[in-house]
Short mmCIF file of C-alpha atoms in Angstrom, two decimals:
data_model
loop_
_atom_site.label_atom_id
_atom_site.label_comp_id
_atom_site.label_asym_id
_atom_site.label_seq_id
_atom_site.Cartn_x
_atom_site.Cartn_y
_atom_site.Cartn_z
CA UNK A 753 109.56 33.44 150.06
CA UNK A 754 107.22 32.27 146.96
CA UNK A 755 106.34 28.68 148.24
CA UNK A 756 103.62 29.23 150.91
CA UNK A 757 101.09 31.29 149.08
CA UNK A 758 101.99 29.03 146.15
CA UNK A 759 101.43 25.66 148.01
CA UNK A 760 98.06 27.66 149.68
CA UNK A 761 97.02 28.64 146.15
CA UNK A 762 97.27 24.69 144.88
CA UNK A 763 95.77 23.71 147.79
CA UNK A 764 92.63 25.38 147.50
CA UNK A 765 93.10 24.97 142.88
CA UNK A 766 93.04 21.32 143.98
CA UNK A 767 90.51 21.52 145.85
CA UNK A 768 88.19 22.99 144.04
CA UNK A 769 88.91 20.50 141.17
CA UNK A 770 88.10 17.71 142.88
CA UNK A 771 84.97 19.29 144.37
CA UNK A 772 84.05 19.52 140.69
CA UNK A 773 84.44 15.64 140.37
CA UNK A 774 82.82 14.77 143.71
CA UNK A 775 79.89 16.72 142.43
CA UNK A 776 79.67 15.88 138.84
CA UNK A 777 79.48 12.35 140.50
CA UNK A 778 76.61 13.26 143.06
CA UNK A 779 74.73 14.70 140.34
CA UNK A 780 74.83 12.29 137.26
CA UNK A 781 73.81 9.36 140.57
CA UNK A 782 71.14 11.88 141.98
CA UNK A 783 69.44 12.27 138.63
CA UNK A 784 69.87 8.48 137.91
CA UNK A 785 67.42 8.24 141.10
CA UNK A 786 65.02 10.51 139.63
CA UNK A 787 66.40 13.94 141.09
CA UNK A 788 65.84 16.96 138.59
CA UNK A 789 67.80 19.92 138.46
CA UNK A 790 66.47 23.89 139.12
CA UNK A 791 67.62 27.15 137.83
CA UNK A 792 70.38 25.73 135.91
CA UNK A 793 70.79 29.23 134.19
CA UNK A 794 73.00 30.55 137.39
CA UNK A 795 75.30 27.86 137.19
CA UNK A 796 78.13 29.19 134.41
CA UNK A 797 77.98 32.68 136.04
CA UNK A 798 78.91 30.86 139.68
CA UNK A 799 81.11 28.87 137.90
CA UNK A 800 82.61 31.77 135.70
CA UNK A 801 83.11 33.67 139.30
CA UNK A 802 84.96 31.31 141.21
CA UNK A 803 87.14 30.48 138.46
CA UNK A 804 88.03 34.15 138.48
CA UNK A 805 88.57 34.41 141.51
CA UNK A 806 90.98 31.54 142.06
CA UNK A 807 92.64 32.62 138.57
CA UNK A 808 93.07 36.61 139.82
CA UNK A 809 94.75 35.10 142.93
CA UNK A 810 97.35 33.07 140.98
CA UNK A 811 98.17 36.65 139.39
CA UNK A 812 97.97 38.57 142.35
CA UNK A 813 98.80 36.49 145.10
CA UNK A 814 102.08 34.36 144.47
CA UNK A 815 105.26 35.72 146.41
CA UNK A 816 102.82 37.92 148.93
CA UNK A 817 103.36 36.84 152.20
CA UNK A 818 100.53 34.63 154.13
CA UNK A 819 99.00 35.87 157.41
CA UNK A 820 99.06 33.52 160.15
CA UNK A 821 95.52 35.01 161.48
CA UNK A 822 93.44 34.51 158.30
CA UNK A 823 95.66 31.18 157.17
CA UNK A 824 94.15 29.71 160.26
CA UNK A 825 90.73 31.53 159.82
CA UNK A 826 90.99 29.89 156.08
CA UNK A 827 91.75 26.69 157.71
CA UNK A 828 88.98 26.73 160.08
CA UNK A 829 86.38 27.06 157.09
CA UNK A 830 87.64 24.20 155.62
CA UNK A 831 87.19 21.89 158.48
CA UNK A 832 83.26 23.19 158.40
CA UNK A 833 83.61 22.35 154.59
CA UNK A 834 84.16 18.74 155.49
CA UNK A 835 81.25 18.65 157.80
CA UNK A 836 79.21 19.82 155.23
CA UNK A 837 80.25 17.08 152.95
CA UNK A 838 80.13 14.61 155.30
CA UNK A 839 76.71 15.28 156.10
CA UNK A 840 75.48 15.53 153.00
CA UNK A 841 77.14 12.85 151.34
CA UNK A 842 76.30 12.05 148.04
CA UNK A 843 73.34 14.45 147.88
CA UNK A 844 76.38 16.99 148.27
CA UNK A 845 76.44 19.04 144.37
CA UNK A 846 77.37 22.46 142.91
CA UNK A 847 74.19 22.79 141.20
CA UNK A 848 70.62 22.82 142.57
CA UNK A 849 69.40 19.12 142.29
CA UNK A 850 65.80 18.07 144.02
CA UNK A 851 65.31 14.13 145.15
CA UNK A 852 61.73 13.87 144.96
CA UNK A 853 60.92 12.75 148.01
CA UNK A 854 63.96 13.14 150.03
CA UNK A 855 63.98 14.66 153.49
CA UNK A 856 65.59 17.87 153.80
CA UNK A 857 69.20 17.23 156.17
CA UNK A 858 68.62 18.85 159.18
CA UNK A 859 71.80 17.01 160.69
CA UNK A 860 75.19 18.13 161.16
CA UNK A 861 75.81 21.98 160.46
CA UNK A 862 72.35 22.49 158.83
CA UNK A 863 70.97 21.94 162.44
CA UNK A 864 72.04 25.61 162.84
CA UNK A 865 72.22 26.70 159.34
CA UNK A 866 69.63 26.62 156.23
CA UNK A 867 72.60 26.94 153.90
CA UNK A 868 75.77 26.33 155.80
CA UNK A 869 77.83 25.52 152.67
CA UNK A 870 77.15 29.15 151.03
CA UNK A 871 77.42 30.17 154.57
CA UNK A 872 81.43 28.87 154.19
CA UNK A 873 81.98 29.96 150.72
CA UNK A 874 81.37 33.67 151.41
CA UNK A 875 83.91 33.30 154.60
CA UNK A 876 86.59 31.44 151.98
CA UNK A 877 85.87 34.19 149.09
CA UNK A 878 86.71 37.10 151.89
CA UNK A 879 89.37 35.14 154.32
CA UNK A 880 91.43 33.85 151.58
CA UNK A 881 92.35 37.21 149.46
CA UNK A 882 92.84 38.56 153.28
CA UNK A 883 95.26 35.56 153.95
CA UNK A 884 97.34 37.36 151.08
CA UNK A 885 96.88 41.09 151.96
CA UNK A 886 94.50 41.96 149.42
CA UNK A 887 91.01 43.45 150.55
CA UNK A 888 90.23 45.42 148.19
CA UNK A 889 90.16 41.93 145.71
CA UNK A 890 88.11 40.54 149.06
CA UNK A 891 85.94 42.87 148.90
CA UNK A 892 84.85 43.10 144.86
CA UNK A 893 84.61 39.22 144.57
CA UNK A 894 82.03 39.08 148.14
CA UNK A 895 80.54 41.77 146.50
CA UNK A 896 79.83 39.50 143.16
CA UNK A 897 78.96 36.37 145.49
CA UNK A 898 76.15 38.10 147.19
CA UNK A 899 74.82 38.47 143.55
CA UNK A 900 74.97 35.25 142.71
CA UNK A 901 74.25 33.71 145.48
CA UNK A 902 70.99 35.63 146.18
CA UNK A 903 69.54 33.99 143.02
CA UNK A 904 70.97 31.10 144.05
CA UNK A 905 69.68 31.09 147.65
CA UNK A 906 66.25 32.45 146.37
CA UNK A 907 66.08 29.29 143.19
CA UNK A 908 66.67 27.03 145.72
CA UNK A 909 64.60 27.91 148.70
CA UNK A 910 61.81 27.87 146.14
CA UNK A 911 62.48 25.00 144.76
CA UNK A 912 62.44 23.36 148.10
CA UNK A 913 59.41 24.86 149.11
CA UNK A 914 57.98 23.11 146.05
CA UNK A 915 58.77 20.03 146.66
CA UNK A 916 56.94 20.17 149.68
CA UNK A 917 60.79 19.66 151.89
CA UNK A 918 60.86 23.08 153.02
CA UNK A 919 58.33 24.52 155.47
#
């Protein structure tokens, strides 16, 4: 039965695409407010690796059955994906964009986490090849995430510290 990882697979294609918009959004009305942008250089690679990823699971996954456990696992990260973006709002953005003068969000999940959304995107890069049986694919793309999202994590907490939001 084809249709369940399929619909799972557009799901998470759509997704993504309309995160894209959401953020292109928050970004072009961030820097309208005076907001400037930090370690651009990172962004195609991120970019370049998540669309790999969701492209090697339209080759690999479709037809593979969909395990109930890490569906629901899947579906669970997603919820704490909408509490990110509620929270954030429209400071919410792929790339690494500084409001001069903005307060850093300490509400919602970033009352426990520093970087809750990263914190959900290495769970969905892992869960979601699991969801289809495939961990060694799991495990090469968290592998690649870690990269990129240690010089992400690094730009950023630096570029807060700068701007005098992070203590």
């Amino acid at each position: 039965m084809m249709w369940p990882s399929i619909a799972l697979l557009a799901f998470v294609t759509l997704q993504r695409l309309g995160e894209l918009v959401l953020a292109r959004h928050n970004t072009a009305a961030l820097l309208a407010r005076g907001a400037r942008e930090v370690a651009p250089e990172h962004y195609p690679t991120m970019v370049a690796l998540h669309a790999g990823w969701i492209i090697g699971l339209w080759l690999l996954a479709p037809g593979r059955p969909v395990a109930l456990f890490w569906f629901l696992v899947f579906m669970g990260l997603q919820a704490l994906r909408l509490w990110v973006l509620a929270t954030l709002k429209g400071r919410w953005t792929t790339r690494i964009i500084i409001l001069p003068g903005a307060p850093l969000v300490r509400s919602g999940p970033y009352r426990f986490l520093r970087h809750p959304n990263y914190a959900i995107v290495v769970g969905e890069i892992a869960v979601l090849p699991l969801a289809f049986g495939l961990p060694l694919y799991a495990i090469v793309f968290s592998l690649l995430n870690a990269l990129i999202l240690h010089v992400r994590v690094k730009a950023e907490n630096a570029a807060l510290k700068s701007a005098m939001i992070l203590k």
